XYZ file of C-alpha atoms in Angstrom:
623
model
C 5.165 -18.387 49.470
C 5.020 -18.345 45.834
C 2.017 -20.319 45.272
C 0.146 -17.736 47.121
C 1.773 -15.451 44.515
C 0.326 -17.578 42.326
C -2.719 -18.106 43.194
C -3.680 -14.062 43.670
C -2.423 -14.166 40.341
C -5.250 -16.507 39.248
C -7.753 -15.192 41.376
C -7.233 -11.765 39.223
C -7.717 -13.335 35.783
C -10.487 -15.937 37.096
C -12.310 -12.564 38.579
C -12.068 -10.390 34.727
C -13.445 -13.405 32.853
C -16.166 -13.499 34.764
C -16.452 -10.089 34.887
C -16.306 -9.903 30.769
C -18.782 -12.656 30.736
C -21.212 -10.804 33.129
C -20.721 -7.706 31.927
C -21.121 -8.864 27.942
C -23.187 -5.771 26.914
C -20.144 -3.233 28.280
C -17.175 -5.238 26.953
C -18.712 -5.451 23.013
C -19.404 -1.834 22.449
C -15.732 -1.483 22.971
C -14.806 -4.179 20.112
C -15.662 -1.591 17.831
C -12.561 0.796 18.651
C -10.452 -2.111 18.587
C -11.195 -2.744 14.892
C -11.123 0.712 14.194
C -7.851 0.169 15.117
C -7.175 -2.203 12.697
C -8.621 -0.391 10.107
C -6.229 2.928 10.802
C -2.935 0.376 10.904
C -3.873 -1.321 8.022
C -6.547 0.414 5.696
C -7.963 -0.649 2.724
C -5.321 -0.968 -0.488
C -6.057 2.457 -2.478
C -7.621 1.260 -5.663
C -9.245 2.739 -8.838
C -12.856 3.763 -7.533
C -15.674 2.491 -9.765
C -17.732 5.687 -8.400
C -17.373 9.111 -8.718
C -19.630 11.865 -6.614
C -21.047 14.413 -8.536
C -21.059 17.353 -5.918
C -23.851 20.164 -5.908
C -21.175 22.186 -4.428
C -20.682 26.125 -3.334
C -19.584 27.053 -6.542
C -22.572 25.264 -7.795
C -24.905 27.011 -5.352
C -23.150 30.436 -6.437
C -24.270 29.554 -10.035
C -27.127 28.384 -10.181
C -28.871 29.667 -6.961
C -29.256 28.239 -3.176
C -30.360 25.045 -2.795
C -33.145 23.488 -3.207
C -33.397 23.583 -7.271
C -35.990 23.461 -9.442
C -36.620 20.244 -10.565
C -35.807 21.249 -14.156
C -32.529 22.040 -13.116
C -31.683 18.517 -11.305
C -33.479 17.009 -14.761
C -30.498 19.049 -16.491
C -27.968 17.049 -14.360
C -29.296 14.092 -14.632
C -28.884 14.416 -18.380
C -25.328 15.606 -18.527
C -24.315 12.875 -16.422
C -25.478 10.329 -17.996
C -24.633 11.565 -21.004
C -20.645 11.495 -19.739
C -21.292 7.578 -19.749
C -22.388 6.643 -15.768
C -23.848 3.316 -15.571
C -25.451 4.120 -12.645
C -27.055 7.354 -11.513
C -28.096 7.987 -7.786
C -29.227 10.749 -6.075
C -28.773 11.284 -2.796
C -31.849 14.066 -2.003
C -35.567 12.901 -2.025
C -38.421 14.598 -4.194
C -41.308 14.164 -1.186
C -43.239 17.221 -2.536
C -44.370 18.734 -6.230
C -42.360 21.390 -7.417
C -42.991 25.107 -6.042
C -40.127 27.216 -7.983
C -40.245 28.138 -11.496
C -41.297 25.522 -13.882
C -43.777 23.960 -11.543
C -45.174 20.812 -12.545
C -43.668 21.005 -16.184
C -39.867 20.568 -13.504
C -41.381 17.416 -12.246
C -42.476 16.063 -15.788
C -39.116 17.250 -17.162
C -37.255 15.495 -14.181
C -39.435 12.115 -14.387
C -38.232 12.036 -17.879
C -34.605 12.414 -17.366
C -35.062 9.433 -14.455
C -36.598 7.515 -16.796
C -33.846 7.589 -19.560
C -31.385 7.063 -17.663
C -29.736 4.058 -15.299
C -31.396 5.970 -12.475
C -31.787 5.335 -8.707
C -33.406 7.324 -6.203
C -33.033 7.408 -2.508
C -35.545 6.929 0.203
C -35.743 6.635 4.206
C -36.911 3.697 6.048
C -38.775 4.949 9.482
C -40.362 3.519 12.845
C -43.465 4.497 12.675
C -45.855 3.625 9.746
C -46.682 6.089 6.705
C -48.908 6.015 4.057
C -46.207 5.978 1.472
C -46.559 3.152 -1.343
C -43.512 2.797 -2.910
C -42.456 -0.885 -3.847
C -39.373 -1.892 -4.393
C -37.982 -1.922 -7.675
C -35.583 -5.320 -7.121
C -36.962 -8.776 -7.366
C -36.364 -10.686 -4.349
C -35.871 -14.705 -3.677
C -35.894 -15.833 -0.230
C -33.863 -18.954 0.766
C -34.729 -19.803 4.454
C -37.800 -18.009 6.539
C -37.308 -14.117 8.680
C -36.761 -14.877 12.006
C -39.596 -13.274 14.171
C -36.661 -11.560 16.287
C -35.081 -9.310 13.198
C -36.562 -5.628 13.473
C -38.929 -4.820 10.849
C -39.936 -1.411 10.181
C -43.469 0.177 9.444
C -42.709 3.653 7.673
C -40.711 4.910 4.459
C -40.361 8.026 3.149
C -39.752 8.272 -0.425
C -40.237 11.132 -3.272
C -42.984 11.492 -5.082
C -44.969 8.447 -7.107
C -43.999 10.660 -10.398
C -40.260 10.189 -9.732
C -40.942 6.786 -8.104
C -42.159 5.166 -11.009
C -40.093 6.775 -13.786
C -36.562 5.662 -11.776
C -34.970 2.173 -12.443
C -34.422 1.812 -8.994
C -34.699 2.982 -5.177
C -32.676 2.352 -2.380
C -32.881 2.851 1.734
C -29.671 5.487 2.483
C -30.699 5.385 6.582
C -27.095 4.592 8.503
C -26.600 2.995 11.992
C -24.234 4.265 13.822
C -22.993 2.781 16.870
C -23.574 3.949 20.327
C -20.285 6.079 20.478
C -22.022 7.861 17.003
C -19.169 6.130 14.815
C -20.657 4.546 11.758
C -19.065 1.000 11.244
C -22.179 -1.533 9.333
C -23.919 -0.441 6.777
C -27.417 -2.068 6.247
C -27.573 -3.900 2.717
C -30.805 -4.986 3.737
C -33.948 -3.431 5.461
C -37.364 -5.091 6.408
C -40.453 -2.938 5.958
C -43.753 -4.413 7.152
C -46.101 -2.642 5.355
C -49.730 -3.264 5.006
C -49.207 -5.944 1.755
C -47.082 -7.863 4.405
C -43.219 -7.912 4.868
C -41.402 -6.324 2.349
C -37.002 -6.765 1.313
C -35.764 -3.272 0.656
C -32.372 -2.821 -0.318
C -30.085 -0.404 0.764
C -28.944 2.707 -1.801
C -25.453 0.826 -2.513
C -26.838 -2.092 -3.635
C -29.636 -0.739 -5.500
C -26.963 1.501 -7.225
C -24.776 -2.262 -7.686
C -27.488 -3.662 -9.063
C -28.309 -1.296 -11.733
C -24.621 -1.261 -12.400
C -24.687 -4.550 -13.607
C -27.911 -4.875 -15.163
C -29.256 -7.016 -12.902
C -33.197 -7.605 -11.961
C -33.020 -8.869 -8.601
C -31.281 -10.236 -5.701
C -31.320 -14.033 -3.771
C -30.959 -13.810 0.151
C -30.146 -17.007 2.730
C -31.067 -16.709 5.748
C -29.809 -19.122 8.610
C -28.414 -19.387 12.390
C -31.148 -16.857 13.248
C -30.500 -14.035 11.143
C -29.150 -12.917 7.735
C -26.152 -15.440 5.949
C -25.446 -14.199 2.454
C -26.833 -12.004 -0.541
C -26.109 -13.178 -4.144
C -26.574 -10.525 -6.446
C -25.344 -11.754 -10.343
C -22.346 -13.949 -9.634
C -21.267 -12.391 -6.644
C -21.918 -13.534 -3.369
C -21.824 -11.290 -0.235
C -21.586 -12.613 3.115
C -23.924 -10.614 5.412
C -24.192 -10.752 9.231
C -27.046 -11.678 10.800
C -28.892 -8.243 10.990
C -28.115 -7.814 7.270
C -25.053 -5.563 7.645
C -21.742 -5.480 6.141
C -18.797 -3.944 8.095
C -17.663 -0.945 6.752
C -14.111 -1.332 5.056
C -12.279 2.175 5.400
C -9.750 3.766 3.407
C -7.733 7.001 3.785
C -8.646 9.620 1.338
C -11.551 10.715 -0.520
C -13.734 9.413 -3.438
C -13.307 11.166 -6.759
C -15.716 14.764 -7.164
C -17.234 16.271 -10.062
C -18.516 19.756 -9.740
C -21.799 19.699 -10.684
C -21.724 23.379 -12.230
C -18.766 21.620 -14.327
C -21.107 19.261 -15.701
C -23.272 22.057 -16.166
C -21.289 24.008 -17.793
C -21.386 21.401 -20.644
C -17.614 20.585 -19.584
C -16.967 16.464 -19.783
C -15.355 14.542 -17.317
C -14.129 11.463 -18.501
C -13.990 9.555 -14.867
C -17.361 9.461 -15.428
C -18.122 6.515 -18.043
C -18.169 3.132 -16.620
C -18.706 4.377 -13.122
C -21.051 4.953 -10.848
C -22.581 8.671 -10.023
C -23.574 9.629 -6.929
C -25.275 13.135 -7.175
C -24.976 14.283 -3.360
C -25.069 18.047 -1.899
C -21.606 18.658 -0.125
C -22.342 22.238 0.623
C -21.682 23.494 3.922
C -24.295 23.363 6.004
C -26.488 20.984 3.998
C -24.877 18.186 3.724
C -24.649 15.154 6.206
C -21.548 14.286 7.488
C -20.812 10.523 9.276
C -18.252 9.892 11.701
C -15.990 6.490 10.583
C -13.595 4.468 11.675
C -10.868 6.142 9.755
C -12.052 9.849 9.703
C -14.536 12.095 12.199
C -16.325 13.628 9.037
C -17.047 11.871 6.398
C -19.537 12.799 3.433
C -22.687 10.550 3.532
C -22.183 9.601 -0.164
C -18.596 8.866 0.488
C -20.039 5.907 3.021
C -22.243 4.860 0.254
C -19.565 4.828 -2.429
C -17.425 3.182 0.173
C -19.635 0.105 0.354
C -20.004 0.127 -3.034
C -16.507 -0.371 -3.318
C -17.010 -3.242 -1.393
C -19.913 -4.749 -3.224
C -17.570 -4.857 -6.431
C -13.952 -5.697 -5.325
C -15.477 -8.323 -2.474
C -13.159 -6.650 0.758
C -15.499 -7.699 3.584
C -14.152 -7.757 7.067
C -15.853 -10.682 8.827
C -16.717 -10.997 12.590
C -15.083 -15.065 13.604
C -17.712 -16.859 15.034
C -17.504 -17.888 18.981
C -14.779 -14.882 18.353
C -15.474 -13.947 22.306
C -15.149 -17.487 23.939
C -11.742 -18.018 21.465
C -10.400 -14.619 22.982
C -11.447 -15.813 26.778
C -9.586 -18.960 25.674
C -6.655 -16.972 24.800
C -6.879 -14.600 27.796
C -6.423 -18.350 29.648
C -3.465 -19.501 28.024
C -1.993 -16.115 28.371
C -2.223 -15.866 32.139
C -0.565 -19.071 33.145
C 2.433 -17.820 31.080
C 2.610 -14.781 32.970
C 2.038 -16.929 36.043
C 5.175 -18.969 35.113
C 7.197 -15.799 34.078
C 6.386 -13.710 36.857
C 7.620 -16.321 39.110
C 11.442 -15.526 36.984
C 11.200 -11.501 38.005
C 13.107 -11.534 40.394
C 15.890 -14.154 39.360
C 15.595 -13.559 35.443
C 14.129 -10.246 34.939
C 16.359 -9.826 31.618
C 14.476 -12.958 30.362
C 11.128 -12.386 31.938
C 10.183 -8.720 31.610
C 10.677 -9.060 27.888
C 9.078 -12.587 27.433
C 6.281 -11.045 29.766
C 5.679 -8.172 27.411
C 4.973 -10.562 24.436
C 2.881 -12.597 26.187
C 0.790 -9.610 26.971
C 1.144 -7.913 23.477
C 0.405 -10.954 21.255
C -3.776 -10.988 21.257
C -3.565 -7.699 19.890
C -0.322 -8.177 18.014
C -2.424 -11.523 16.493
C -5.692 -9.768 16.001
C -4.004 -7.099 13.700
C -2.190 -10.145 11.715
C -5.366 -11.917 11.400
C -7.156 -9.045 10.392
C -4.296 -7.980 7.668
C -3.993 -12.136 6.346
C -8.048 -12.567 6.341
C -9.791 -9.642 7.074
C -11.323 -11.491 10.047
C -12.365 -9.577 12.986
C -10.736 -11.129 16.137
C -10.802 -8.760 19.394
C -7.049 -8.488 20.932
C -6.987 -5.267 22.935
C -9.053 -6.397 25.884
C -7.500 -10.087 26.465
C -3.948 -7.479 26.000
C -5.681 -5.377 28.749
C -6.928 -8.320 31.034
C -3.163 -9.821 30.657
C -1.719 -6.188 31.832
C -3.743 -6.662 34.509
C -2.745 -10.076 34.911
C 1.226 -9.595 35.217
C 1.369 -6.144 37.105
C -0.183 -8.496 40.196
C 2.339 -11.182 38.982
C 4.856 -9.000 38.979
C 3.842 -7.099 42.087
C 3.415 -10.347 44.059
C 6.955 -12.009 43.217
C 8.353 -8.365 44.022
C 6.698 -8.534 47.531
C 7.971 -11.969 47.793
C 11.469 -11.126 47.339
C 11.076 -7.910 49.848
C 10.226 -10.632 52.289
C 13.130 -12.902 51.321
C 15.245 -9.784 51.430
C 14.230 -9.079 55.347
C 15.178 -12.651 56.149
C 18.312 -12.173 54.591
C 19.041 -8.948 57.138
C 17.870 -11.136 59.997
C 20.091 -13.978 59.498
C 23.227 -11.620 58.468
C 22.638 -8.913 60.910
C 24.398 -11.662 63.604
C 27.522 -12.174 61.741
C 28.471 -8.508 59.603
C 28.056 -5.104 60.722
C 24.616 -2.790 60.786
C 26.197 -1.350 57.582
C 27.301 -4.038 55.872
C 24.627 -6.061 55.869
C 22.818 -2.384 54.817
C 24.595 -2.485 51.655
C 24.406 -6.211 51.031
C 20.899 -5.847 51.291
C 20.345 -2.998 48.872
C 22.545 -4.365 46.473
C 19.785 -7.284 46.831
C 17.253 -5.035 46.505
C 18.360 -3.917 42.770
C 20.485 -0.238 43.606
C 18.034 1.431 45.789
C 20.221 4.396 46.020
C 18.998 7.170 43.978
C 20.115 9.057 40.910
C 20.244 12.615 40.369
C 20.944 15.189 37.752
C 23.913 17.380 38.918
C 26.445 19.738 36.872
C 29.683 17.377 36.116
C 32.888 17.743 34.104
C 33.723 14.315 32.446
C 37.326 13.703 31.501
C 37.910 11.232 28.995
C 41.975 10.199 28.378
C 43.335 7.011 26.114
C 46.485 6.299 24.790
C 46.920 7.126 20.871
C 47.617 4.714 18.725
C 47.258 1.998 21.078
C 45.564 -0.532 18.269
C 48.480 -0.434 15.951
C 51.219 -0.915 19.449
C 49.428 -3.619 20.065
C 50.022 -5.490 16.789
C 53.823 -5.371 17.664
C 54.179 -5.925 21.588
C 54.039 -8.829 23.171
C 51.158 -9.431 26.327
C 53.505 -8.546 29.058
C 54.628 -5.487 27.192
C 50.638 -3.967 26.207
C 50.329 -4.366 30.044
C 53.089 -2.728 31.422
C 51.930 -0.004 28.859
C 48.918 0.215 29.845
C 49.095 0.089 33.676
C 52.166 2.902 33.519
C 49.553 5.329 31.749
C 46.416 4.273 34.543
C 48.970 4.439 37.121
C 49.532 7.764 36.496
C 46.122 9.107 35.526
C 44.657 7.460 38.656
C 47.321 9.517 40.548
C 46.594 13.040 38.876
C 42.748 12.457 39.211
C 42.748 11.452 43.025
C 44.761 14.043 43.427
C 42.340 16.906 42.264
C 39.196 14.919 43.885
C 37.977 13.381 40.652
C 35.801 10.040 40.828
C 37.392 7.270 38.260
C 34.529 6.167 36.685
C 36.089 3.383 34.704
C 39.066 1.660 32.834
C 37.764 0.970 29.055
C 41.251 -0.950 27.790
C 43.831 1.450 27.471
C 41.063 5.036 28.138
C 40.375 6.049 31.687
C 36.605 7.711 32.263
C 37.031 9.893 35.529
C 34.135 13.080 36.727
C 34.225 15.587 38.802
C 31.232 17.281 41.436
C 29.927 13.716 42.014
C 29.406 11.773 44.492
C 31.759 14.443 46.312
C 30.694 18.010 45.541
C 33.863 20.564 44.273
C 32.785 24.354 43.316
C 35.762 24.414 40.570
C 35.799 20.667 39.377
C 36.082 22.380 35.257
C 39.274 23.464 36.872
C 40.348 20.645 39.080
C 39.598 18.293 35.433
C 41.562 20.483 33.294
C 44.394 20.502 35.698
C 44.136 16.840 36.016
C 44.154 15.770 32.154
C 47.060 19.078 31.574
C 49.142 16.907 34.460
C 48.775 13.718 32.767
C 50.084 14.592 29.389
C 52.799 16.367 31.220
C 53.664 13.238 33.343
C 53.212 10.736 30.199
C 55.601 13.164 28.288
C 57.924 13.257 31.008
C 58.097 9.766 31.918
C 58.228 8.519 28.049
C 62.284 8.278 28.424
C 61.721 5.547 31.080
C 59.464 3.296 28.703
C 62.362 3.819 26.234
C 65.214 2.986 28.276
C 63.180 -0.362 28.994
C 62.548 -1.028 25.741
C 58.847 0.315 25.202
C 57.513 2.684 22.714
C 56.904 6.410 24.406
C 53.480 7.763 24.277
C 51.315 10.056 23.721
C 47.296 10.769 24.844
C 44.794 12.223 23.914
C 42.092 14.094 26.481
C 38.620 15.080 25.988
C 36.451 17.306 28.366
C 32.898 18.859 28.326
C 30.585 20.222 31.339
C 27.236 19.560 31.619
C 24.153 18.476 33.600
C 24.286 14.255 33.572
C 22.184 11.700 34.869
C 24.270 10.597 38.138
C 24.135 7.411 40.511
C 24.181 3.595 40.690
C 23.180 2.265 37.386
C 23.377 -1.770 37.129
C 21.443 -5.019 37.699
C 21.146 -7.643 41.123
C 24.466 -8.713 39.852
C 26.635 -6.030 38.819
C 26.241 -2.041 40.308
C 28.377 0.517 38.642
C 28.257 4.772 39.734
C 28.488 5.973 36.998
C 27.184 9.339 34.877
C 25.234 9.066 31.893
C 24.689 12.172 29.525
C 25.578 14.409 26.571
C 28.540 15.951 28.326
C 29.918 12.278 29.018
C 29.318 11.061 24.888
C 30.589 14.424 23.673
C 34.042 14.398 25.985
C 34.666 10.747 24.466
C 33.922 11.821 20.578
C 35.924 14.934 21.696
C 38.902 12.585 23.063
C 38.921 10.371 19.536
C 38.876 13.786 17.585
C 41.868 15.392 19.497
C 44.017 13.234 16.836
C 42.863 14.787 13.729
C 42.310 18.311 14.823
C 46.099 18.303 16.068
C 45.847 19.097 20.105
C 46.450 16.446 22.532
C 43.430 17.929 24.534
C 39.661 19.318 23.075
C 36.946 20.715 25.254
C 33.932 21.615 24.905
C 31.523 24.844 25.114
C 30.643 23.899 28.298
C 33.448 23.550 29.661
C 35.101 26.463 28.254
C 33.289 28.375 29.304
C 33.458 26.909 33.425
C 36.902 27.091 33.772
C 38.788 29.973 35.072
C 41.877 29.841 32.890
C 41.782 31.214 28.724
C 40.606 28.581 26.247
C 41.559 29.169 22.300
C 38.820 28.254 20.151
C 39.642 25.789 17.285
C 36.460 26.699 15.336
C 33.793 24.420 14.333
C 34.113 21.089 13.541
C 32.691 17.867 12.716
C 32.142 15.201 15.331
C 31.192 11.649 14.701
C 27.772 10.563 16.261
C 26.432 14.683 16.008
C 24.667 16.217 13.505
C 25.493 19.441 13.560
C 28.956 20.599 14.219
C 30.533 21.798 17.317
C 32.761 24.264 18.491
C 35.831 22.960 20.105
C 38.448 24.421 22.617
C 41.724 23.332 23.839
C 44.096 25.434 26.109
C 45.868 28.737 25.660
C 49.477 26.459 25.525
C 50.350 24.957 22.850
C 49.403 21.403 22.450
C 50.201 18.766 20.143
């Protein structure tokens, strides 16, 4: 019987590997939430960004006019930031058409200037379709290895005018690729343009901004295993995937801003030398916003200044190679430890559950690790998923195994104990089947006081006789009044009322009950004396509440029991009685159930409760 649990269990996992195998094209667009995943549990280290956006902002627009600006006016820019110190100036608008405000074409002259004197780089758009624009790019380029025939080329590019073109020191693709869910999570470093001088390396706005950073002339590319391997670029070397991406290393929090009008203004902003300026419009409405793996709107300059970042402190999150048939692998190994541990449900579920909840918890538990140690890119949540999977029919099979092993022990019982015996016995088997409620209770809770220090001075036989003479007569008063004894704890007795037997006054019948017992204990103190015992005195603590009811336990051990507020609060109540000076506290609730007066002690403070409570004891007085 259990290897057919076994098998069905196999049968499961064997059917979602083939499934994931089948179904490739499904399964990877969801690897992409999974790392975003990573990324929000473990972003990027804040650090101190080498780039700074210079933001043509509202109160820029308010200034200076509505957007777009004369090209005189972006040539005025230009010049105060570079004369802050940037090393690198991009702008993130194109310049397709002349100049149609005021200045006209002495704005484009007066702009083509500016680009020229300083460490400028302009932005252009890569398209589908071909266009007659002739922009080259401004990078040198040295090919290691030959384009495979299979990577996507494109035929257009939109880029500002010749004018600006020419006069920049540089000019960069900003196009973005999201995924199919619209989250942007690789950014191109480099595009493929097959133009009508033949194919053509463009790189992306980043790394034309990188590049003119450092002063550099060109870039070296390697191509191998089909696609894309690596882009040097100085002495750094930048591991590309094989379409020419990098993956997009998120971190919480913006990049620094610069008003624009502050720059203006003639203001200086000291952020600004040694970094890298990205002048971007962020005004509502005509700016471009990109959703990310850490936030749902983020600024497109942001994404570029993001992978800048990258370019310069080397944080590049890696896909593992044959990461899918390593996860499968792991999926594998994972499933015949749940087969192995489901078979221990039943016997061992205090071992097994938890063990079985690791097992289907560590891919993702080890992709997150890896990810955080190497910033590799491992996929954990669907072999986690496909294990779930995997040990709910484990676990559902060995339960339906045991149901049947539970039936055959009713047959073969049924001939030797009665209908309702074997009943019990077999519910007891079947893990405390009966049900548990919520239902109004009083909860009594009575120990002897000072019982730890007694004990330091008796002998065994005498802590006993001590002990049993104060049950003995608690058990009495309680049965007497209908109470249920919950339990002996030592020397304390736990007894409630309204359950399992249901009594309209059982505040009453419990404050009766734990009155008559430090009566009786008083009373019956000269009788411990005369034999040589210490007398004694108790302590009682009481609340009503609603409580959680029933048979609570495991297969080997079944307890009915209550478990609640009022139960906690009637024990702290019980080990406060001492200090407050009244052999017997209650609380609100029950004060205010019972029929008799209760005299308010005030508020006060009671261990394991953060805010004080009001306690009661009886009209009588108590010590």
């Amino acid at each position: 019987m259990r290897m057919r649990a076994w098998i069905g269990t196999a049968l499961v996992a064997l059917t979602l590997l083939a499934a994931h195998i089948v179904f490739d094209g499904v399964f990877s667009a969801l690897r992409g939430r999974t790392f975003d995943l990573y990324q929000t549990i473990y972003p990027s280290p804040p650090v101190s960004s080498p780039v700074i956006l210079v933001a043509i902002d509202e109160r820029s627009l308010s200034t200076t006019g509505r957007w777009p600006w004369n090209r005189g006016r972006i040539a005025e820019l230009v010049d105060a930031v570079a004369a802050n110190g940037a090393t690198a100036i991009g702008l993130d608008v194109l310049f397709p058409e002349p100049d149609t405000g005021p200045g006209g074409p002495e704005g484009d002259q007066q702009l083509a200037r500016s680009l020229a004197a300083a460490p400028s780089v302009l932005a252009a758009s890569i398209e589908a379709l071909p266009t007659a624009a002739a922009a080259e790019p401004k990078a040198g380029w040295s090919l290691v290895g030959e384009v495979p025939q299979e990577l996507p080329a494109f035929g257009g590019l939109v880029t500002s005018r010749a004018i600006f073109n020419d006069a920049a020191h540089g000019i960069g693709i900003i196009r973005a690729t999201p995924d199919s869910d619209g989250t942007l999570r690789q950014l191109p470093l480099v595009w493929l343009r097959d133009g009508a001088g033949g194919l053509q390396l463009w790189p992306s706005f980043a790394l034309e901004l990188v590049r003119t950073h450092m002063g550099e002339t060109g870039f070296a590319v390697r191509m191998a295993n089909g696609g894309f391997d690596a882009l040097r670029i100085g002495p750094r070397t930048i591991p590309l995937e094989t379409s020419g991406t990098v993956n997009l290393r998120e971190r919480y929090g913006s990049l620094p801003l610069v008003s624009a009008q502050t720059l203006l203004d003639g203001s200086a902003d000291p952020r600004i030398r040694g970094a890298i300026a990205i002048v971007t419009v962020s005004a509502a409405g005509i700016d471009q916003h990109h959703i990310t793996p850490a936030q749902v709107a983020r600024l497109g300059a942001e994404v570029h200044g993001l992978v800048i970042e990258q370019l310069l402190t080397g944080d590049f999150p890696r896909h593992v190679a044959d990461a899918k048939w390593i996860e499968r692998a792991w999926f594998l190994a994972g499933t015949a430890l749940v087969i192995i541990l489901g078979s221990m449900v039943v016997s061992r579920p205090w071992l097994s559950v938890p063990a079985m909840i690791l097992v289907v918890a560590s891919p993702l538990a080890a992709g997150i690790a890896i990810f955080m140690a190497s910033n590799s890119l491992v996929e954990g949540l669907q072999p986690a998923a496909g294990l779930l999977l995997a040990a709910v029919t484990s676990g559902y099979s060995n339960y339906r195994l045991a149901e049947q092993r539970r039936q055959v022990l009713i047959r073969q019982f049924s001939q030797f104990l009665s209908p309702a015996i074997v009943g019990k016995l077999a519910e007891s088997d079947a893990e405390a089947m009966i049900a548990v409620e919520k239902r109004e209770v009083t909860v009594l809770m009575m120990d002897i006081r000072g019982f730890t220090t007694m004990t330091h001075t008796l002998s065994a036989s005498e802590i006993v006789a001590i002990v049993n003479h104060f049950l003995a007569i608690a058990t009495d008063e309680i049965l007497k009044r209908d109470g249920t004894i919950d339990k002996f704890i030592g020397d304390a007795v736990l007894a409630i009322w309204n359950a399992p037997i249901a009594v309209a006054d059982h505040a009453d019948r419990a404050l009766a009950a734990a009155l008559a017992i430090i009566d009786r204990v008083a009373a019956s103190n000269g009788e411990l004396t005369a034999k040589g015992l210490p007398s004694l005195r108790v302590g009682a603590g009481l609340e009503t509440g609603i409580c959680s009811v029933g048979n609570y336990g495991t297969v080997r051990r079944i307890d009915y029991t209550a478990i609640g507020d009022s139960v906690n609060l009637a024990a702290r109540l019980e080990g406060a009685t001492k200090a407050v000076g009244a052999a017997l506290l209650a609380g609100s609730g029950t004060a205010a159930a019972v029929s008799s007066p209760m005299r308010s002690l005030g508020k006060v403070k009671i261990h394991g409760f953060d805010e004080e409570i009001e306690v009661f004891t009886t009209a009588r007085r108590e010590g």
